mmCIF file of C-alpha atoms in Angstrom:
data_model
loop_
_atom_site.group_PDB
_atom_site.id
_atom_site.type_symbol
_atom_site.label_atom_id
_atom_site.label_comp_id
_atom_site.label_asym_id
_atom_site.label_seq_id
_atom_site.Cartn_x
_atom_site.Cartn_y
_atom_site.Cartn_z
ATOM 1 C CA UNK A 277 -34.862 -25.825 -32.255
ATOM 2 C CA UNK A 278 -31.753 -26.579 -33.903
ATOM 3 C CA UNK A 279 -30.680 -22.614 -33.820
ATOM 4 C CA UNK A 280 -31.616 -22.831 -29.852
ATOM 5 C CA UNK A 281 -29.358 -25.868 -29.149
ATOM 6 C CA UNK A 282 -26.715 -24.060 -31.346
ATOM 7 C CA UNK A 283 -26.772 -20.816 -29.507
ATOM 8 C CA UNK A 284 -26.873 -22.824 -25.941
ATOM 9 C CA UNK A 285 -23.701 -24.507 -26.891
ATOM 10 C CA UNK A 286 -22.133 -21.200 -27.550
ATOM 11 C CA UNK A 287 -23.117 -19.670 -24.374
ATOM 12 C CA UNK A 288 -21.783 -22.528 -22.907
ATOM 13 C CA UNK A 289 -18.589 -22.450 -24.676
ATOM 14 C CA UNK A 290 -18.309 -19.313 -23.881
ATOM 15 C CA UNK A 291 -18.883 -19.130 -20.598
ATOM 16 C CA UNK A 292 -16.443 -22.544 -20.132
ATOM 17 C CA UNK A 293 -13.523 -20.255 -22.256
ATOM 18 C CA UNK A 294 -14.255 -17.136 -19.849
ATOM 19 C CA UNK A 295 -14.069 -19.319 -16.665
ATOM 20 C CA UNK A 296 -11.000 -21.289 -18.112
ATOM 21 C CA UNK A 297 -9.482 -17.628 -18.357
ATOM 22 C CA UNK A 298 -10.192 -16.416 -14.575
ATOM 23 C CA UNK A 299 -9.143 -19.276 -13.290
ATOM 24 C CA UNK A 300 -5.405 -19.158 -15.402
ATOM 25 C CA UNK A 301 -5.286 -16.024 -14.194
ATOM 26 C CA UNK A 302 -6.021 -16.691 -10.700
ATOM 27 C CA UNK A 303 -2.951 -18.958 -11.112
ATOM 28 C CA UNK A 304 -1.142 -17.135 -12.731
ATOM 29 C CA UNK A 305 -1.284 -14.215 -9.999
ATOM 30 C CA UNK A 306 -0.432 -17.019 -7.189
ATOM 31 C CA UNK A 307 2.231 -17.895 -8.836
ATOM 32 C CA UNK A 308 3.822 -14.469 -9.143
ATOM 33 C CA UNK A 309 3.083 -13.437 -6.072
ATOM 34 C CA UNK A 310 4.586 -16.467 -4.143
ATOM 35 C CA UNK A 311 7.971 -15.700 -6.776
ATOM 36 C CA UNK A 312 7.868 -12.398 -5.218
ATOM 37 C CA UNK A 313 8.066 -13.468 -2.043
ATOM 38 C CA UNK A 314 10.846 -15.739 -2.500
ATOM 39 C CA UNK A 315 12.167 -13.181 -3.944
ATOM 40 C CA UNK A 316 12.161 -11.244 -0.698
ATOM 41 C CA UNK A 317 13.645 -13.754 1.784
ATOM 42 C CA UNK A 318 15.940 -11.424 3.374
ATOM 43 C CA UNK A 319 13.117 -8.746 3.644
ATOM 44 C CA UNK A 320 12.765 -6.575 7.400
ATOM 45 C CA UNK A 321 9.137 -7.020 7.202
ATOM 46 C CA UNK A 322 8.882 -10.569 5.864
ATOM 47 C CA UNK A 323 7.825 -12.098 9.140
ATOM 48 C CA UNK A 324 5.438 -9.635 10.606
ATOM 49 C CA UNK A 325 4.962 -6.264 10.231
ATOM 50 C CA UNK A 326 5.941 -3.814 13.305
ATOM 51 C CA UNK A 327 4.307 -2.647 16.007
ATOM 52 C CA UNK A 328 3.531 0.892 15.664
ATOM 53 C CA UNK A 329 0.545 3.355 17.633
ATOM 54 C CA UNK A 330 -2.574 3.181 15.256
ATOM 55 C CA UNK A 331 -2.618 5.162 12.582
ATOM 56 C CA UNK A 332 -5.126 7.594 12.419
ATOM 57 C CA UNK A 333 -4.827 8.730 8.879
ATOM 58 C CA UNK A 334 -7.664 11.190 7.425
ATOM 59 C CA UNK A 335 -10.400 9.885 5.365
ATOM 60 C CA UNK A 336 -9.822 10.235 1.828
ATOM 61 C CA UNK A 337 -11.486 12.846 0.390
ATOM 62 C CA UNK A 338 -12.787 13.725 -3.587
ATOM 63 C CA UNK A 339 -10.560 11.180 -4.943
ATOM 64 C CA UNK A 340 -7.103 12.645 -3.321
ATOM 65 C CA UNK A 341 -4.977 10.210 -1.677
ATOM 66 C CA UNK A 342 -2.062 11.553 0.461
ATOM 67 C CA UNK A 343 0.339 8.263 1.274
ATOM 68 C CA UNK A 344 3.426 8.864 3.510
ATOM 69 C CA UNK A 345 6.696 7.529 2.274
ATOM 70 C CA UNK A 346 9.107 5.938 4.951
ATOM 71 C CA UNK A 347 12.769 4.997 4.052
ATOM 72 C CA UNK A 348 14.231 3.008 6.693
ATOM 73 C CA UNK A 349 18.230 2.415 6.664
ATOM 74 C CA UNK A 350 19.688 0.004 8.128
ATOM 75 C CA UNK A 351 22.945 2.453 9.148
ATOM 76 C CA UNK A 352 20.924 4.440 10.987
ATOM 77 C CA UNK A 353 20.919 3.083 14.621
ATOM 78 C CA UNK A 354 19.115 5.831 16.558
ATOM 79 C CA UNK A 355 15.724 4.503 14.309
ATOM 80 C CA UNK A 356 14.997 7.699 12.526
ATOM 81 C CA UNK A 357 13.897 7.516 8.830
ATOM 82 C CA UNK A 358 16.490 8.485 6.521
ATOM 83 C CA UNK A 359 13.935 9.607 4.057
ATOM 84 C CA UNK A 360 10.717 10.913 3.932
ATOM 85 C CA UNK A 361 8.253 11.310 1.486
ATOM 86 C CA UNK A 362 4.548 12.810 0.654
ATOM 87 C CA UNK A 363 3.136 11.046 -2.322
ATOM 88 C CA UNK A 364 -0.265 12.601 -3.509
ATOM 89 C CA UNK A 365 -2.593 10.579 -6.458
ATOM 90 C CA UNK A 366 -5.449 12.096 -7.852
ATOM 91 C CA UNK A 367 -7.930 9.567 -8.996
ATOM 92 C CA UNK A 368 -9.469 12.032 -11.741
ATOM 93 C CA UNK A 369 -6.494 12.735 -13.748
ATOM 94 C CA UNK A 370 -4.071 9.701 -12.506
ATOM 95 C CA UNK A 371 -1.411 12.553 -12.026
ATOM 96 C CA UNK A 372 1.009 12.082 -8.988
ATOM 97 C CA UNK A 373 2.426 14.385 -7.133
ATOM 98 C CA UNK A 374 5.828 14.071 -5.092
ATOM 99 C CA UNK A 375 7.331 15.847 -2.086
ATOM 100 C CA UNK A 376 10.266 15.314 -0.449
ATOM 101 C CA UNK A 377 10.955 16.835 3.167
ATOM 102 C CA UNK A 378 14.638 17.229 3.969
ATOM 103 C CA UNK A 379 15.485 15.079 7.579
ATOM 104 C CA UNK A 380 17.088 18.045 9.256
ATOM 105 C CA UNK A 381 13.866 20.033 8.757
ATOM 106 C CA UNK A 382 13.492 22.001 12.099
ATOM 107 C CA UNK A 383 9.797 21.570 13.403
ATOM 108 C CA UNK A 384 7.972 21.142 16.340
ATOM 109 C CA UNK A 385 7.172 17.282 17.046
ATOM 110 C CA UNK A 386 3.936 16.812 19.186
ATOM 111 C CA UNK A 387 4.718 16.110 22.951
ATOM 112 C CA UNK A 388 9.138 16.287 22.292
ATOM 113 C CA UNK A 389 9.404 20.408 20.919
ATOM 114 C CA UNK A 390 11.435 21.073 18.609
ATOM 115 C CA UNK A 391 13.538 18.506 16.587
ATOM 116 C CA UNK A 392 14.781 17.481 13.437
ATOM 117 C CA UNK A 393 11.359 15.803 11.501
ATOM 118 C CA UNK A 394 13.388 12.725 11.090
ATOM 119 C CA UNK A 395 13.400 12.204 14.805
ATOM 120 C CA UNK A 396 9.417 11.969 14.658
ATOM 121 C CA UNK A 397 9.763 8.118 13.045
ATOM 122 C CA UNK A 398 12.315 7.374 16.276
ATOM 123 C CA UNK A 399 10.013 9.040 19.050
ATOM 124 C CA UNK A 400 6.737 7.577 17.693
ATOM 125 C CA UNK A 401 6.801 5.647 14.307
ATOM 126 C CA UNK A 402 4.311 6.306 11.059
ATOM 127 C CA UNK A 403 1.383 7.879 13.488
ATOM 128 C CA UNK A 404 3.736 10.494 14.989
ATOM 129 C CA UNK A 405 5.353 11.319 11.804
ATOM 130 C CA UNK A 406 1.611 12.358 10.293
ATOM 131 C CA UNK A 407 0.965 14.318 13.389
ATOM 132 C CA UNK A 408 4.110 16.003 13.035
ATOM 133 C CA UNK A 409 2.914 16.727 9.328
ATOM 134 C CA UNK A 410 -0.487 17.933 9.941
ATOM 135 C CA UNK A 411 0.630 20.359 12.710
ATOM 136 C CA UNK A 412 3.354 22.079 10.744
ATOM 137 C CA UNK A 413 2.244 21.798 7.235
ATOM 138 C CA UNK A 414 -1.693 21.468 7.531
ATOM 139 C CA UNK A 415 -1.672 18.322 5.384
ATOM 140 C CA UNK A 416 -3.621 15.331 6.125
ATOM 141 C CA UNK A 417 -2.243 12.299 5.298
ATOM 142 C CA UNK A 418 -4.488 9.006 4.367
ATOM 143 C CA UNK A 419 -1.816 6.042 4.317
ATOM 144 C CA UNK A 420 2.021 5.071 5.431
ATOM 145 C CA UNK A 421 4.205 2.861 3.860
ATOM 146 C CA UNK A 422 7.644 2.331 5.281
ATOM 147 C CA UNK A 423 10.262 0.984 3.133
ATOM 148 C CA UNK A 424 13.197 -1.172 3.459
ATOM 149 C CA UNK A 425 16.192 0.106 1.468
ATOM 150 C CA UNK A 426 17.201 -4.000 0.755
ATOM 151 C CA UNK A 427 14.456 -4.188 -1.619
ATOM 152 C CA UNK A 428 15.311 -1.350 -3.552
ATOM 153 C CA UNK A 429 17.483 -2.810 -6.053
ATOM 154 C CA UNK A 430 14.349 -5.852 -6.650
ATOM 155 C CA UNK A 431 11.615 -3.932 -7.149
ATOM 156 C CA UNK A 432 13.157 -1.448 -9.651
ATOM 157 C CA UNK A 433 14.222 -4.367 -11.678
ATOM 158 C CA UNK A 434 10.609 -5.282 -11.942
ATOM 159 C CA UNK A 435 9.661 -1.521 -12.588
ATOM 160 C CA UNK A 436 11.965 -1.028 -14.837
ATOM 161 C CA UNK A 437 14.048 -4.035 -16.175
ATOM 162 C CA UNK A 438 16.294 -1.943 -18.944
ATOM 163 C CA UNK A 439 17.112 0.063 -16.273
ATOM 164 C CA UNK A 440 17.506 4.068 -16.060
ATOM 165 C CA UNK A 441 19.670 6.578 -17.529
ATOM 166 C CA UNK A 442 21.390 9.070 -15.245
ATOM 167 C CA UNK A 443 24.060 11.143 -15.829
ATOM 168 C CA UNK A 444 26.195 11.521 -12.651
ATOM 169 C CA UNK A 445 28.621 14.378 -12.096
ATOM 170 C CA UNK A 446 31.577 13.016 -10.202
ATOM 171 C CA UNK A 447 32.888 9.385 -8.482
ATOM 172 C CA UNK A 448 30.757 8.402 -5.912
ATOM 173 C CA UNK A 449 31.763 5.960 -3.381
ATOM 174 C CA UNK A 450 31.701 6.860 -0.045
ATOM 175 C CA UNK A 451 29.256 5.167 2.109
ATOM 176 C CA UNK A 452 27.311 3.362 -0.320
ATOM 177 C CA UNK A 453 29.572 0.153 -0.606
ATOM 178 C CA UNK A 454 30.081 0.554 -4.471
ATOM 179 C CA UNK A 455 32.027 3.037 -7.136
ATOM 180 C CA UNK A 456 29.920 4.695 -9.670
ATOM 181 C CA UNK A 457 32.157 6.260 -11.905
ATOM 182 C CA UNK A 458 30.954 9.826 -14.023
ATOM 183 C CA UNK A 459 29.087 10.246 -16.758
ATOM 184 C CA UNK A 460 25.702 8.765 -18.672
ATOM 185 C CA UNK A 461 25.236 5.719 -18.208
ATOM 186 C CA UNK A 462 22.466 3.021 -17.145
ATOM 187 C CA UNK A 463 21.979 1.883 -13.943
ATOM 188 C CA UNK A 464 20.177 -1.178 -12.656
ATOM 189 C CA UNK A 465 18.800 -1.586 -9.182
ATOM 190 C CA UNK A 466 21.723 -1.925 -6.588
ATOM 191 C CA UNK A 467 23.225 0.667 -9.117
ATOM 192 C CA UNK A 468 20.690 3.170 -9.006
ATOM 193 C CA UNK A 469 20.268 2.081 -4.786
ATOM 194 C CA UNK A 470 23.857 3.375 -4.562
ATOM 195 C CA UNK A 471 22.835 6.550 -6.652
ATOM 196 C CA UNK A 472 19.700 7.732 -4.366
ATOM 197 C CA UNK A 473 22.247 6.902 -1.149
ATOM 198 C CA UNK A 474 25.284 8.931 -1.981
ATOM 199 C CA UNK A 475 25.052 11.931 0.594
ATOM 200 C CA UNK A 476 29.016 13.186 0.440
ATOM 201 C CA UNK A 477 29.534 15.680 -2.176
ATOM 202 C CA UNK A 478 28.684 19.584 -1.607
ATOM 203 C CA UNK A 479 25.188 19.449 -1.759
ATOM 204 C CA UNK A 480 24.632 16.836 0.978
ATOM 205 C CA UNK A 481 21.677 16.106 1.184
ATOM 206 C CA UNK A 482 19.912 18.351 -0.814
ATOM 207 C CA UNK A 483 21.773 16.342 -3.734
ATOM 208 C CA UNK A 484 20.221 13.256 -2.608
ATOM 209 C CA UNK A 485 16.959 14.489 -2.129
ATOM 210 C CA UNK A 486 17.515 15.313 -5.967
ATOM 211 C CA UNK A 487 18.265 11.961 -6.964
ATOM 212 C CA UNK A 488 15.536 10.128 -5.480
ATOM 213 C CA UNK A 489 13.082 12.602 -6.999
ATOM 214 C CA UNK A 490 14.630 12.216 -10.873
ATOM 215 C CA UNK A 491 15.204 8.199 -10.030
ATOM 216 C CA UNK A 492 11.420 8.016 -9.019
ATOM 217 C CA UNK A 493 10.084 10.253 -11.721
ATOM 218 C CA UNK A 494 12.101 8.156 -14.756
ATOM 219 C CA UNK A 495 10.670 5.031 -13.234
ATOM 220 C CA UNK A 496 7.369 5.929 -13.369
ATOM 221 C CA UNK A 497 7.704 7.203 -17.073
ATOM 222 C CA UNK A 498 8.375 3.254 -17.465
ATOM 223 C CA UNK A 499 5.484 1.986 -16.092
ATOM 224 C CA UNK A 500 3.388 0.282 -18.359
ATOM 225 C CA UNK A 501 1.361 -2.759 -19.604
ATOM 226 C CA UNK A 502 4.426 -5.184 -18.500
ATOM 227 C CA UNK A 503 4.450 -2.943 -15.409
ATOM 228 C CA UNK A 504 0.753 -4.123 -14.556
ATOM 229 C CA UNK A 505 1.267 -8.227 -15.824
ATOM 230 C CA UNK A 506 4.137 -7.678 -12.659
ATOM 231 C CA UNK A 507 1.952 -6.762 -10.182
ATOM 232 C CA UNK A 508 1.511 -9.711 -8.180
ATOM 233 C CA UNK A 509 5.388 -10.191 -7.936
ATOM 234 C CA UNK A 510 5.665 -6.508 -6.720
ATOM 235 C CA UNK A 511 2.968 -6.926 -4.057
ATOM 236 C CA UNK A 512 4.910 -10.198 -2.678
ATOM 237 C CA UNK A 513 7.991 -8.372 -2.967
ATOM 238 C CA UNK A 514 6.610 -5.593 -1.150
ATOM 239 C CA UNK A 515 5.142 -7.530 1.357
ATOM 240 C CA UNK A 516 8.421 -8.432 2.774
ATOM 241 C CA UNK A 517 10.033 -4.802 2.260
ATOM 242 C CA UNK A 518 7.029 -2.504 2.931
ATOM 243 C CA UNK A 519 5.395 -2.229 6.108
ATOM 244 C CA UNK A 520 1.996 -0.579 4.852
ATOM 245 C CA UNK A 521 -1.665 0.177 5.839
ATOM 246 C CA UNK A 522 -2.680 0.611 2.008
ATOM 247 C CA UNK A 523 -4.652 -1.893 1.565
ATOM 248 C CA UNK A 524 -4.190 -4.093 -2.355
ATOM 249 C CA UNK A 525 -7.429 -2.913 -3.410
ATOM 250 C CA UNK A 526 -6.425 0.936 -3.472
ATOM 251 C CA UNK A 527 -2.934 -0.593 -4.615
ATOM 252 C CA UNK A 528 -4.608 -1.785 -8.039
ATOM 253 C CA UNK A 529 -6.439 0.973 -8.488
ATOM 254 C CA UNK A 530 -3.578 2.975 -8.270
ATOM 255 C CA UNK A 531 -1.599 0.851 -10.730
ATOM 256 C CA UNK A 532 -3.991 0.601 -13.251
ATOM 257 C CA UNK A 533 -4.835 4.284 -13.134
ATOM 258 C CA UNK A 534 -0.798 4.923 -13.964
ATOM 259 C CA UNK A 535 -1.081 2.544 -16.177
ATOM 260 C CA UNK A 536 -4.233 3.308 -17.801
ATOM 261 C CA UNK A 537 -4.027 6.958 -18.044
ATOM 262 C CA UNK A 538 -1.915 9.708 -19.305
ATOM 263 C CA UNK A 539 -0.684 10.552 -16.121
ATOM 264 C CA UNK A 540 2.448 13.009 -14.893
ATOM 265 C CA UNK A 541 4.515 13.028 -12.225
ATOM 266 C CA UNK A 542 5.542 16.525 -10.656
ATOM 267 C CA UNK A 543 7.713 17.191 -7.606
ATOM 268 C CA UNK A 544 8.692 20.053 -4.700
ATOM 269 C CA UNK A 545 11.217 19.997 -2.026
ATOM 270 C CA UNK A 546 10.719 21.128 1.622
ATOM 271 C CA UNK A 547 12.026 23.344 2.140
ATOM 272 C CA UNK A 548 11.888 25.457 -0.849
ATOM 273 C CA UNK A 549 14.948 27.783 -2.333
ATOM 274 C CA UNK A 550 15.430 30.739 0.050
ATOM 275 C CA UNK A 551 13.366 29.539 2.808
ATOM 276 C CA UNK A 552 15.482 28.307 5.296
ATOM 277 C CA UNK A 553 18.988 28.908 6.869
ATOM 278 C CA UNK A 554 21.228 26.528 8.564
ATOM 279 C CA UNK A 555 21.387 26.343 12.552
ATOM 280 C CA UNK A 556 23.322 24.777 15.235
ATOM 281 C CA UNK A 557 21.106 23.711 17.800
ATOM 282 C CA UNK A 558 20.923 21.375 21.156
ATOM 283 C CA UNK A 559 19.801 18.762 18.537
ATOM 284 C CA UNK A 560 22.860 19.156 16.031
ATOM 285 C CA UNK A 561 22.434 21.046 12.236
ATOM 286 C CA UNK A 562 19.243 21.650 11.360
ATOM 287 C CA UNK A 563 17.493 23.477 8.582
ATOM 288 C CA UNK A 564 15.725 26.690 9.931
ATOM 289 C CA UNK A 565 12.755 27.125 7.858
ATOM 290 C CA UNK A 566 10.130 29.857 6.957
ATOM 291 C CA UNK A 567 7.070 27.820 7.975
ATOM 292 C CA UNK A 568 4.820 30.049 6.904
ATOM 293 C CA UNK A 569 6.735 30.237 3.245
ATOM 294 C CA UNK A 570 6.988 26.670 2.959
ATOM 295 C CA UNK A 571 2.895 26.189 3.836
ATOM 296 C CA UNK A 572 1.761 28.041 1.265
ATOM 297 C CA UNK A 573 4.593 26.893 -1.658
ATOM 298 C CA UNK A 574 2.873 23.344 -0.375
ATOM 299 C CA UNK A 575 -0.245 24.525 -0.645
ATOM 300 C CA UNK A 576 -0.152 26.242 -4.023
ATOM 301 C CA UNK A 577 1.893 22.444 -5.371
ATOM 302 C CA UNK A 578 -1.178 20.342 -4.682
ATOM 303 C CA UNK A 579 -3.851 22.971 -5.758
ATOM 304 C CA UNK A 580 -2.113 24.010 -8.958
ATOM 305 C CA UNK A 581 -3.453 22.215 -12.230
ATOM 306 C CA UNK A 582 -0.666 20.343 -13.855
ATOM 307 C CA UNK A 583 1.226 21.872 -17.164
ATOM 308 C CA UNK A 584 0.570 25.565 -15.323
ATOM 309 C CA UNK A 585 3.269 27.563 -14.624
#
């Protein structure tokens, strides 16, 4: 009788401790993500979220998410996205795949003809942009997230509080309301915001393309435990920079998979070397591109196993 009483009480303790620590946690999470949205006061999206045609992304399929990747700049008046993004996640091996699709890339934009593929976000917002994708590149894409360049600077500091080494090759200051002087050093989030921004040197934007690729890639090398204890913050950060249809549950998932696994993080450019040629057309420079070269160099990116040549 005595043992049975004993081993009650123990359950009971237990259970009390367990509860005690879902419900600081519950707090806890509250907590940071109300921080993160005070955080985010000045935020584009921090009121509502904009009105956009439904999105009619594909289903996802064996475990392979497709999310498209919006940036939305403020200097840009005509509404086009100044960059754009393909992020792919495979749930098996956690490994992330990233493609970046120059602005000037010449396409053909459902119901306007041909056009620059930045002009798809202008004529018809996240929906239009994944048509745009699927018709030209065969890829179906599952979820949209459009991002506000103001919080940038925040959410890297949360991602990566030391900051990131870069090693830039000249003085860049035009157009990104900052000097950032050459050499290695480590930048911190309106640093590094400045960095992925700079467009006037004699790559253009083929440099910046660069940038936000190696910025993205060292962050996510930093993601880790601390990373995950964040996550609340983030998500009320976000929720005032990102306009999104992923939904927090795939969010998590996500995270801890990063996290959690031994993960990589690969990337391709569209278009690829020696597949395009610059045009003047009724729609200004544009990048005139080997479709069919640039289908398959996409196609043979998210088939290929990573660590293959």
């Amino acid at each position: 009788m005595k043992k049975s009483k004993k081993s009650r009480k123990w359950l009971r303790n237990l259970f009390l401790a367990f509860a005690l620590v879902i419900v600081a946690g519950l707090i806890y999470s509250v907590y940071q993500y109300k921080s993160g949205l005070a955080m985010a006061d000045d935020g584009l999206y921090k009121d509502d979220q904009k009105a956009y045609d439904p999105f009619e992304g594909a289903d996802v399929q064996f475990g392979q998410i497709n999310v498209l990747l919006l940036g939305s700049d403020a200097r840009d008046e005509d509404g086009r996205s100044d960059s754009l993004m393909i992020a792919h996640y495979d749930q098996t091996t956690n490994d992330v795949k990233l493609i970046s699709i120059m602005r000037d890339t010449y396409v053909d934009i459902p119901g306007h003809g041909m056009n620059k593929i930045n002009a798809a976000f202008a004529f018809g917002g996240p929906e239009l942009v994944r048509k745009t994708i699927k018709q030209n590149f065969d890829i179906d894409v599952n979820y949209y997230a459009i991002a506000d360049f103001k919080g940038f600077p925040k959410i890297i500091d949360l991602l990566a509080p030391d900051g990131i080494e870069v090693d830039i090759p000249y003085e860049m200051s035009y157009g990104i309301d900052m000097t950032l002087h050459p050499g290695k050093q480590t930048l911190h989030g309106d640093g590094l915001l400045g960095y992925v921004r700079f467009r006037h040197d004699r790559l253009s934007d083929f440099g910046r393309v660069e940038r936000q690729q190696e910025v993205l890639t060292k962050v996510k090398e930093q993601i880790g435990v601390s990373s995950l204890m964040n996550l609340p913050k983030l998500l009320g950060v976000a929720d005032s920079y990102f306009d999104t249809n992923v939904d927090n549950k795939t969010i998590l998932t996500i995270g801890k998979g990063i996290v959690n696994g031994k993960s990589s993080m690969d990337t391709l450019r569209i278009p690829i070397a020696n597949s395009y040629e610059d045009k003047r057309t009724n729609v200004g420079d544009v990048l005139d591109i080997n479709l069919d070269k640039n289908k398959q160099a996409l196609e043979e990116f998210l088939s290929s196993k990573d660590n293959e040549d």
